[in-house]
CSV table of C-alpha atoms in Angstrom, one decimal:
chain,number,residue,atom,x,y,z
A,1,MET,CA,112.8,113.0,84.0
A,2,THR,CA,110.0,113.9,81.5
A,3,PRO,CA,107.6,111.2,80.2
A,4,ALA,CA,107.2,110.9,76.4
A,5,PRO,CA,104.2,112.8,74.9
A,6,ILE,CA,101.0,110.8,75.2
A,7,PRO,CA,99.8,109.3,71.9
A,8,THR,CA,96.5,110.8,70.5
A,9,GLU,CA,94.8,107.4,70.7
A,10,VAL,CA,95.7,107.0,74.4
A,11,LEU,CA,94.3,110.5,75.1
A,12,GLY,CA,91.1,109.7,73.3
A,13,ALA,CA,90.7,106.4,75.2
A,14,LEU,CA,91.2,108.2,78.5
A,15,ALA,CA,88.7,110.8,77.6
A,16,GLY,CA,86.0,108.2,77.2
A,17,THR,CA,86.8,106.8,80.7
A,18,ARG,CA,86.8,103.2,79.3
A,19,PRO,CA,89.6,101.0,80.7
A,20,ALA,CA,92.6,100.2,78.4
A,21,PRO,CA,95.9,98.5,79.4
A,22,ARG,CA,97.9,100.9,77.3
A,23,SER,CA,96.3,103.9,79.0
A,24,THR,CA,97.0,102.4,82.5
A,25,GLN,CA,100.7,101.9,81.5
A,26,ALA,CA,101.1,105.4,80.3
A,27,LEU,CA,99.6,106.8,83.5
A,28,ARG,CA,101.8,104.6,85.7
A,29,ALA,CA,104.8,105.9,83.8
A,30,ALA,CA,103.7,109.4,84.4
A,31,ILE,CA,103.3,108.8,88.2
A,32,HIS,CA,106.8,107.3,88.3
A,33,ALA,CA,108.3,110.1,86.3
A,34,ARG,CA,106.8,112.7,88.7
A,35,ARG,CA,107.9,110.7,91.7
A,36,MET,CA,111.5,110.6,90.4
A,37,LEU,CA,111.5,114.3,89.7
A,38,LEU,CA,110.4,115.0,93.3
A,39,LEU,CA,113.0,112.6,94.7
A,40,LYS,CA,115.7,114.4,92.7
A,41,SER,CA,114.4,117.8,93.9
A,42,LEU,CA,114.8,116.6,97.5
A,43,LEU,CA,118.3,115.4,96.8
A,44,VAL,CA,119.2,118.8,95.2
A,45,ARG,CA,117.7,120.7,98.1
A,46,THR,CA,119.6,118.6,100.6
A,47,ASP,CA,122.9,119.0,98.7
A,48,ARG,CA,122.5,122.8,98.4
A,49,GLN,CA,121.7,123.1,102.1
A,50,ARG,CA,124.3,120.7,103.5
A,51,GLY,CA,125.8,123.3,105.6
A,52,LEU,CA,122.5,124.1,107.3
A,53,LEU,CA,121.8,120.4,108.2
A,54,GLY,CA,122.9,118.9,111.5
A,55,PRO,CA,125.7,116.3,111.2
A,56,VAL,CA,123.4,113.4,112.3
A,57,ALA,CA,120.7,114.4,109.8
A,58,ARG,CA,123.2,114.7,107.0
A,59,ARG,CA,124.9,111.4,107.8
A,60,ASP,CA,121.6,109.5,108.1
A,61,PHE,CA,120.3,110.9,104.8
A,62,GLU,CA,123.4,109.9,103.0
A,63,ARG,CA,123.2,106.4,104.5
A,64,ALA,CA,119.6,106.0,103.5
A,65,TRP,CA,120.3,107.3,100.0
A,66,ALA,CA,123.1,104.8,99.6
A,67,LEU,CA,120.9,102.0,100.7
A,68,LEU,CA,118.1,103.0,98.3
A,69,ALA,CA,120.6,103.1,95.4
A,70,ALA,CA,122.0,99.7,96.4
A,71,ALA,CA,118.5,98.2,96.6
A,72,GLU,CA,117.6,99.6,93.2
A,73,ARG,CA,120.6,97.8,91.7
A,74,THR,CA,119.3,94.5,93.2
A,75,GLY,CA,115.7,94.8,92.3
A,76,PRO,CA,114.7,97.9,90.3
A,77,ALA,CA,111.1,96.9,89.7
A,78,GLU,CA,110.5,96.3,93.5
A,79,VAL,CA,112.1,99.6,94.4
A,80,ARG,CA,110.0,101.4,91.9
A,81,GLU,CA,106.9,99.9,93.7
A,82,VAL,CA,108.0,101.5,96.9
A,83,LEU,CA,108.9,104.9,95.3
A,84,ASP,CA,105.5,104.9,93.5
A,85,TYR,CA,103.5,104.0,96.6
A,86,PRO,CA,101.0,106.8,97.3
A,87,THR,CA,102.3,107.7,100.8
A,88,THR,CA,105.8,108.2,99.4
A,89,GLY,CA,104.4,111.0,97.3
A,90,THR,CA,102.7,112.6,100.2
A,91,TRP,CA,106.0,112.5,102.2
A,92,LEU,CA,107.9,114.0,99.3
A,93,ALA,CA,105.4,116.9,99.0
A,94,ALA,CA,105.7,117.5,102.8
A,95,ALA,CA,109.5,117.3,102.8
A,96,LEU,CA,109.9,119.7,99.9
A,97,ALA,CA,107.4,122.2,101.6
A,98,ALA,CA,109.0,121.9,105.0
A,99,PRO,CA,110.9,125.0,106.3
A,100,GLN,CA,114.6,124.8,106.8
A,101,GLY,CA,115.7,123.5,110.2
A,102,ALA,CA,114.3,120.9,112.5
A,103,ALA,CA,111.1,120.5,110.5
A,104,PHE,CA,113.0,119.7,107.3
A,105,GLU,CA,115.4,117.3,109.2
A,106,ARG,CA,112.4,115.4,110.6
A,107,GLN,CA,111.1,115.0,107.1
A,108,LEU,CA,114.5,113.8,105.7
A,109,ALA,CA,114.6,111.1,108.4
A,110,HIS,CA,111.7,109.3,106.7
A,111,LEU,CA,113.9,108.4,103.8
A,112,ALA,CA,115.4,105.7,106.0
A,113,GLY,CA,112.0,103.8,106.1
A,114,VAL,CA,111.6,104.2,102.4
A,115,ALA,CA,115.1,102.8,101.8
A,116,VAL,CA,114.5,99.8,104.2
A,117,ALA,CA,111.2,99.0,102.6
A,118,ALA,CA,112.9,99.1,99.2
A,119,ALA,CA,115.7,96.8,100.4
A,120,VAL,CA,113.2,94.3,101.9
A,121,ARG,CA,111.1,94.3,98.7
A,122,ALA,CA,114.2,93.9,96.5
A,123,GLY,CA,115.7,91.1,98.7
A,124,HIS,CA,118.8,93.3,99.3
A,125,THR,CA,120.7,92.5,102.5
A,126,VAL,CA,120.7,95.4,104.9
A,127,THR,CA,122.8,95.9,108.1
A,128,GLY,CA,123.8,98.6,110.5
A,129,THR,CA,121.8,101.2,112.5
A,130,LEU,CA,119.4,104.0,111.6
A,131,THR,CA,118.1,107.0,113.5
A,132,VAL,CA,114.3,107.2,113.9
A,133,PRO,CA,113.7,110.6,115.5
A,134,THR,CA,109.9,110.2,115.4
A,135,GLY,CA,109.9,107.0,117.3
A,136,LEU,CA,108.1,105.1,114.5
A,137,LEU,CA,109.8,103.4,111.6
A,138,VAL,CA,107.5,103.6,108.7
A,139,LEU,CA,108.0,101.2,105.8
A,140,PRO,CA,105.7,102.4,102.9
A,141,GLY,CA,103.5,99.6,101.7
A,142,LEU,CA,104.7,97.2,104.3
A,143,GLY,CA,104.0,98.4,107.9
A,144,VAL,CA,105.3,100.2,110.9
A,145,LEU,CA,107.5,99.4,113.9
A,146,PRO,CA,107.6,101.5,117.1
A,147,CYS,CA,111.1,102.6,118.1
A,148,PRO,CA,110.9,104.4,121.4
A,149,SER,CA,114.7,104.4,121.7
A,150,GLY,CA,115.0,106.5,118.5
A,151,ARG,CA,117.3,104.0,116.8
A,152,VAL,CA,116.9,100.7,115.0
A,153,ARG,CA,119.4,97.9,114.3
A,154,LEU,CA,119.2,96.1,111.0
A,155,GLY,CA,120.5,92.7,110.1
A,156,GLY,CA,120.1,90.2,107.3
A,157,GLY,CA,120.0,86.5,107.5
A,158,PRO,CA,118.5,83.4,105.8
A,159,GLY,CA,115.1,84.2,107.4
A,160,GLY,CA,115.0,87.7,106.0
A,161,THR,CA,115.7,91.2,107.3
A,162,ARG,CA,115.6,91.7,111.1
A,163,ILE,CA,114.7,95.1,112.4
A,164,ALA,CA,114.9,95.8,116.1
A,165,ASP,CA,114.4,98.8,118.3
A,166,ASP,CA,117.8,99.6,119.9
A,167,GLY,CA,116.2,99.6,123.3
A,168,GLY,CA,114.7,96.1,122.8
A,169,HIS,CA,111.1,97.3,122.8
A,170,ALA,CA,110.0,95.9,119.4
A,171,GLU,CA,111.4,93.9,116.5
A,172,ALA,CA,110.3,92.4,113.2
A,173,VAL,CA,111.6,89.8,110.8
A,174,LEU,CA,110.5,90.6,107.2
A,175,PRO,CA,111.0,87.6,104.9
A,176,HIS,CA,113.0,87.9,101.7
A,177,PRO,CA,110.9,87.4,98.6
A,178,ALA,CA,110.9,83.8,97.5
A,179,ALA,CA,110.7,84.9,93.8
A,180,ARG,CA,110.2,88.1,91.8
A,181,PRO,CA,108.2,87.3,88.7
A,182,GLY,CA,107.0,90.9,88.5
A,183,PRO,CA,106.2,94.1,90.3
A,184,GLY,CA,104.0,93.5,93.4
A,185,ALA,CA,104.9,89.8,93.6
A,186,SER,CA,106.8,90.1,96.9
A,187,ARG,CA,104.4,91.2,99.6
A,188,ALA,CA,106.3,90.6,102.8
A,189,THR,CA,104.2,91.0,105.9
A,190,GLY,CA,106.6,89.8,108.5
A,191,ASP,CA,106.2,89.0,112.2
A,192,GLY,CA,107.5,90.2,115.5
A,193,THR,CA,106.8,92.0,118.7
A,194,GLY,CA,105.3,95.3,118.1
A,195,TRP,CA,105.3,95.0,114.3
A,196,SER,CA,102.1,96.0,112.5
A,197,ALA,CA,101.9,95.0,108.9
A,198,LEU,CA,99.6,96.4,106.3
A,199,ARG,CA,96.9,94.1,105.1
A,200,THR,CA,96.2,93.2,101.4
A,201,LEU,CA,92.6,93.4,100.3
A,202,PRO,CA,91.3,90.1,98.8
A,203,GLY,CA,92.0,89.1,95.3
A,204,GLY,CA,94.9,91.5,94.4
A,205,THR,CA,97.7,93.7,95.6
A,206,VAL,CA,95.7,96.7,96.9
A,207,ARG,CA,96.6,97.6,100.6
A,208,LEU,CA,94.2,98.7,103.2
A,209,ASP,CA,96.5,101.4,104.6
A,210,ASP,CA,95.4,102.3,108.1
A,211,LEU,CA,98.9,102.8,109.5
A,212,ASP,CA,101.2,105.1,107.5
A,213,PRO,CA,101.3,108.6,109.0
A,214,TYR,CA,101.5,110.1,105.5
A,215,ARG,CA,98.3,108.5,104.3
A,216,THR,CA,96.5,111.8,104.7
A,217,PRO,CA,98.2,115.3,104.5
A,218,PRO,CA,99.8,116.7,107.6
A,219,PRO,CA,97.5,119.2,109.4
A,220,GLY,CA,97.4,122.5,107.5
A,221,THR,CA,98.6,121.2,104.2
A,222,GLY,CA,95.5,119.5,102.8
A,223,PRO,CA,91.7,119.5,102.9
A,224,GLY,CA,90.8,120.1,106.6
A,225,SER,CA,88.0,117.6,106.6
A,226,LEU,CA,90.2,114.7,105.7
A,227,ARG,CA,91.1,112.7,108.8
A,228,ALA,CA,92.4,109.1,108.5
A,229,ALA,CA,90.9,106.4,110.6
A,230,ASP,CA,93.3,104.5,112.8
A,231,ARG,CA,93.6,100.7,112.8
A,232,PRO,CA,91.3,100.1,115.8
A,233,ASP,CA,88.5,101.9,114.0
A,234,CYS,CA,89.1,100.0,110.7
A,235,PRO,CA,87.2,96.6,111.0
A,236,TRP,CA,89.3,94.4,108.8
A,237,GLY,CA,86.6,91.7,108.3
A,238,THR,CA,84.0,94.3,107.2
A,239,TRP,CA,86.4,96.0,104.8
A,240,ALA,CA,87.5,92.6,103.3
A,241,ARG,CA,84.0,91.4,102.8
A,242,ARG,CA,82.8,94.6,101.3
A,243,TRP,CA,85.8,94.9,99.1
A,244,ARG,CA,85.4,91.3,97.8
A,245,ARG,CA,81.7,91.9,97.1
A,246,ALA,CA,82.3,95.2,95.4
A,247,ARG,CA,84.8,93.6,93.1
A,248,GLU,CA,82.2,90.8,92.3
A,249,LEU,CA,79.6,93.4,91.5
A,250,LEU,CA,82.0,95.3,89.2
A,251,THR,CA,83.1,92.1,87.5
A,252,ALA,CA,79.5,91.1,86.8
A,253,VAL,CA,78.7,94.3,84.9
A,254,ASP,CA,82.0,95.6,83.7
A,255,GLY,CA,85.0,93.2,84.0
A,256,ARG,CA,87.4,95.6,82.4
A,257,ARG,CA,86.6,98.3,84.9
A,258,ALA,CA,87.1,95.8,87.8
A,259,VAL,CA,90.6,95.0,86.4
A,260,GLU,CA,91.4,98.6,85.9
A,261,THR,CA,90.5,99.5,89.5
A,262,GLY,CA,92.9,96.9,90.8
A,263,ALA,CA,95.7,98.1,88.4
A,264,VAL,CA,95.4,101.8,89.1
A,265,LEU,CA,94.8,101.8,92.8
A,266,ARG,CA,97.6,100.9,95.1
A,267,ALA,CA,95.9,101.5,98.5
A,268,VAL,CA,92.6,102.2,100.1
A,269,VAL,CA,92.9,104.7,103.0
A,270,PRO,CA,90.0,104.5,105.5
A,271,LEU,CA,88.7,107.9,106.5
A,272,ALA,CA,87.4,108.5,110.0
A,273,ALA,CA,83.7,109.4,110.6
A,274,PRO,CA,83.3,113.2,110.7
A,275,ASP,CA,83.3,115.0,114.0
A,276,THR,CA,80.8,117.6,112.8
A,277,GLY,CA,79.4,118.7,109.6
A,278,ALA,CA,79.5,117.1,106.2
A,279,THR,CA,82.8,115.6,104.8
A,280,PRO,CA,83.3,113.8,101.5
A,281,MET,CA,82.8,110.1,101.3
A,282,GLY,CA,86.0,109.8,99.3
A,283,ALA,CA,88.9,111.8,98.0
A,284,THR,CA,92.1,111.5,96.0
A,285,LEU,CA,95.2,113.6,96.8
A,286,ARG,CA,97.1,115.0,93.9
A,287,SER,CA,100.4,114.2,95.7
A,288,ALA,CA,99.3,110.6,96.3
A,289,PRO,CA,97.8,109.2,93.1
A,290,GLY,CA,96.8,105.6,93.4
A,291,ALA,CA,95.3,106.0,96.9
A,292,ALA,CA,91.5,106.1,97.4
A,293,LEU,CA,90.6,107.8,100.6
A,294,ILE,CA,87.2,106.4,101.5
A,295,ARG,CA,84.9,106.3,104.5
A,296,LEU,CA,83.6,102.8,104.9
A,297,PRO,CA,80.4,102.7,102.8
A,298,GLY,CA,77.3,101.1,104.0
A,299,THR,CA,77.0,98.7,101.0
A,300,ALA,CA,79.3,97.0,98.6
A,301,SER,CA,77.7,98.8,95.6
A,302,GLU,CA,78.5,102.2,97.2
A,303,LEU,CA,82.1,101.0,97.7
A,304,ALA,CA,82.3,99.9,94.0
A,305,GLU,CA,81.0,103.3,92.9
A,306,SER,CA,83.6,105.1,95.2
A,307,LEU,CA,86.4,103.0,93.8
A,308,VAL,CA,85.5,103.9,90.2
A,309,HIS,CA,85.1,107.5,91.2
A,310,GLU,CA,88.5,107.8,92.9
A,311,THR,CA,90.2,105.7,90.2
A,312,HIS,CA,89.3,108.4,87.7
A,313,HIS,CA,90.6,111.2,90.0
A,314,THR,CA,93.9,109.3,90.0
A,315,LYS,CA,93.8,108.9,86.2
A,316,LEU,CA,93.1,112.5,85.5
A,317,ALA,CA,95.8,113.7,88.1
A,318,ALA,CA,98.4,111.5,86.4
A,319,LEU,CA,97.3,112.5,82.9
A,320,ASP,CA,97.7,116.2,83.9
A,321,GLU,CA,101.4,115.4,84.6
A,322,LEU,CA,101.8,114.2,81.0
A,323,VAL,CA,99.6,116.8,79.3
A,324,PRO,CA,98.4,120.0,81.2
A,325,LEU,CA,94.7,120.2,80.5
A,326,CYS,CA,94.0,123.7,82.0
A,327,GLY,CA,95.9,126.9,81.8
A,328,PRO,CA,97.4,128.6,84.9
A,329,ASP,CA,95.8,131.3,87.0
A,330,GLY,CA,92.2,130.8,86.0
A,331,SER,CA,89.8,132.7,88.2
A,332,ALA,CA,86.3,131.8,87.0
A,333,VAL,CA,84.1,129.5,89.2
A,334,HIS,CA,81.1,127.6,88.2
A,335,ARG,CA,78.2,125.7,89.8
A,336,VAL,CA,77.9,122.0,89.2
A,337,GLY,CA,75.2,119.6,90.1
A,338,TRP,CA,77.2,117.4,92.5
A,339,ARG,CA,78.6,120.2,94.7
A,340,PRO,CA,76.9,123.0,96.6
A,341,ASP,CA,80.0,125.4,96.3
A,342,PRO,CA,81.2,127.1,93.1
A,343,ARG,CA,84.2,125.3,91.5
A,344,PRO,CA,87.2,126.5,89.4
A,345,VAL,CA,87.6,125.0,86.0
A,346,PRO,CA,90.2,122.4,87.0
A,347,ALA,CA,87.8,121.1,89.7
A,348,VAL,CA,84.9,121.1,87.3
A,349,LEU,CA,87.0,119.0,84.9
A,350,GLN,CA,88.0,116.6,87.7
A,351,GLY,CA,84.4,116.2,88.9
A,352,ALA,CA,83.0,115.8,85.4
A,353,TYR,CA,85.5,113.1,84.5
A,354,ALA,CA,84.8,111.1,87.6
A,355,HIS,CA,81.1,111.5,87.2
A,356,LEU,CA,81.2,110.6,83.6
A,357,ALA,CA,82.8,107.3,84.6
A,358,LEU,CA,80.0,106.8,87.1
A,359,THR,CA,77.4,107.5,84.4
A,360,ASP,CA,79.0,104.9,82.2
A,361,LEU,CA,79.0,102.4,85.1
A,362,TRP,CA,75.4,103.1,86.0
A,363,TRP,CA,74.3,102.7,82.4
A,364,ARG,CA,76.0,99.2,82.4
A,365,VAL,CA,74.5,98.3,85.7
A,366,ARG,CA,71.0,99.4,84.6
A,367,SER,CA,71.1,97.5,81.3
A,368,GLY,CA,73.4,94.6,82.3
A,369,ALA,CA,71.8,91.2,82.8
A,370,GLY,CA,74.3,90.2,85.5
A,371,ALA,CA,73.7,93.3,87.7
A,372,ASP,CA,72.6,92.9,91.3
A,373,PRO,CA,68.9,93.9,91.4
A,374,ALA,CA,69.2,96.4,94.2
A,375,TRP,CA,72.1,98.0,92.4
A,376,ARG,CA,70.2,98.1,89.1
A,377,ARG,CA,67.3,100.0,90.9
A,378,ARG,CA,69.8,102.5,92.3
A,379,ALA,CA,71.4,103.0,88.9
A,380,GLY,CA,68.0,103.4,87.2
A,381,GLU,CA,67.2,106.2,89.7
A,382,ARG,CA,70.5,108.0,89.3
A,383,PHE,CA,71.6,107.5,85.7
A,384,GLU,CA,69.5,110.2,84.0
A,385,ALA,CA,70.1,112.9,86.7
A,386,LEU,CA,73.8,112.3,86.7
A,387,ARG,CA,74.0,112.2,82.9
A,388,GLU,CA,72.3,115.6,82.8
A,389,GLU,CA,74.6,117.1,85.5
A,390,VAL,CA,77.7,115.8,83.6
A,391,GLY,CA,76.3,117.3,80.3
A,392,GLN,CA,75.9,120.7,81.9
A,393,ALA,CA,79.5,120.6,83.3
A,394,LEU,CA,80.9,119.6,79.9
A,395,SER,CA,79.1,122.6,78.3
A,396,LEU,CA,80.6,124.9,80.9
A,397,LEU,CA,84.1,123.5,80.1
A,398,LEU,CA,83.7,123.8,76.4
A,399,GLU,CA,82.7,127.4,76.8
A,400,SER,CA,85.7,128.2,79.0
A,401,ASP,CA,88.9,129.8,77.7
A,402,GLU,CA,90.9,128.2,80.4
A,403,LEU,CA,91.4,124.8,78.7
A,404,THR,CA,94.6,124.1,76.9
A,405,PRO,CA,94.4,122.8,73.3
A,406,ALA,CA,94.9,119.3,74.7
A,407,GLY,CA,92.3,120.0,77.4
A,408,ARG,CA,89.8,121.0,74.8
A,409,GLU,CA,90.4,117.9,72.8
A,410,PHE,CA,90.1,115.8,75.9
A,411,VAL,CA,86.8,117.4,76.9
A,412,GLN,CA,85.5,117.0,73.4
A,413,GLY,CA,86.3,113.3,73.7
A,414,MET,CA,84.4,113.2,77.0
A,415,GLU,CA,81.4,114.8,75.3
A,416,ARG,CA,81.4,112.2,72.5
A,417,HIS,CA,81.4,109.4,75.0
A,418,HIS,CA,78.7,111.2,77.0
A,419,ALA,CA,76.5,111.6,73.9
A,420,GLY,CA,77.0,108.0,73.0
A,421,LEU,CA,75.8,106.8,76.3
A,422,GLY,CA,72.6,108.8,75.9
A,423,VAL,CA,71.9,107.4,72.4
A,424,THR,CA,72.6,103.9,73.5
A,425,ALA,CA,70.5,104.2,76.6
A,426,GLN,CA,67.5,105.5,74.6
A,427,ASN,CA,67.9,102.6,72.1
A,428,VAL,CA,68.0,100.0,74.9
A,429,LEU,CA,64.9,101.5,76.5
């Protein structure tokens, strides 16, 4: 499934980092197209290697696939929400990379949780039993249920979908959606012994995902410094208050950006405090666009900045699925102002894009009448320095021969927006 070419005006709007509904729609379409391609690749691999799979793994995969297809017929928009959820992407990447044998079969088993989550979201009745070899049934975007017996029983009724460990250790009842006016409208949380539901951050549909085992990459497959915080180490009250205040701060200075953050992000994944050494305050995984991996910042303004920063990493990762911006096999590395280590051209582009968005934000904070005074002081201290660092990175990119024609056009659009901020800032001052 290949998305349609991106219109020139959408590419230009994205280059300037300014929010636009049409741009967001194009990027969400790109994420979905990529997700469907990976899902099809998993189906093809499984079909080609049928003879190498154990009979139980093959049977359970076929049952889960059939349930997913049936749920899609009942509620396609809701199933799309589950398939496009960030951790589904991380799982697909891990499954496709898993070696043949027991490791691959363990990854295939996760499709059961994806299918059940899709059925619950779509209001599709589900019955029967499923194997849970990991002992934890994971429903992306909804929650997790421990299953020590390795099997769950599923049943539908007027109250919703009942999921129970076959050994009687845990169970949950997830309510059917009362109505489905649009994607994200059904946010079943459920109740039951042992059931842990994901929590929705105030004022929208973004989850605080401190449960899904795929919320950060498996060991050895991603940045080694990224370690997810577990629920006991994620104070819900602090996260909720800081999130609400960060949204208020953004809305006061740039309402469109506040709306965009809520539309692009699907989950915030709390990161654990580092054991030793320095680790990033935030990150975005290419396999999981829409998830902002963030260590709990000390202030709401820092959280607002992190959200804008990670939103733009997601935007650029999704855009690159539509239009490759850098050529393959580039070997040059460059120094940038915001990192101590030399970076290859794609990483320079990613950093420049996210920091251009922050430069834009800080200019609005510095010059906006509705800005929080403490945030305005911070923006005043950081704006000029960051604007200079971004300008240097853009010059490096424009001198590089690793950009594709679309990438060069994109960076030129970034440069125009960057130059405009400078002129406007001087006029204001």
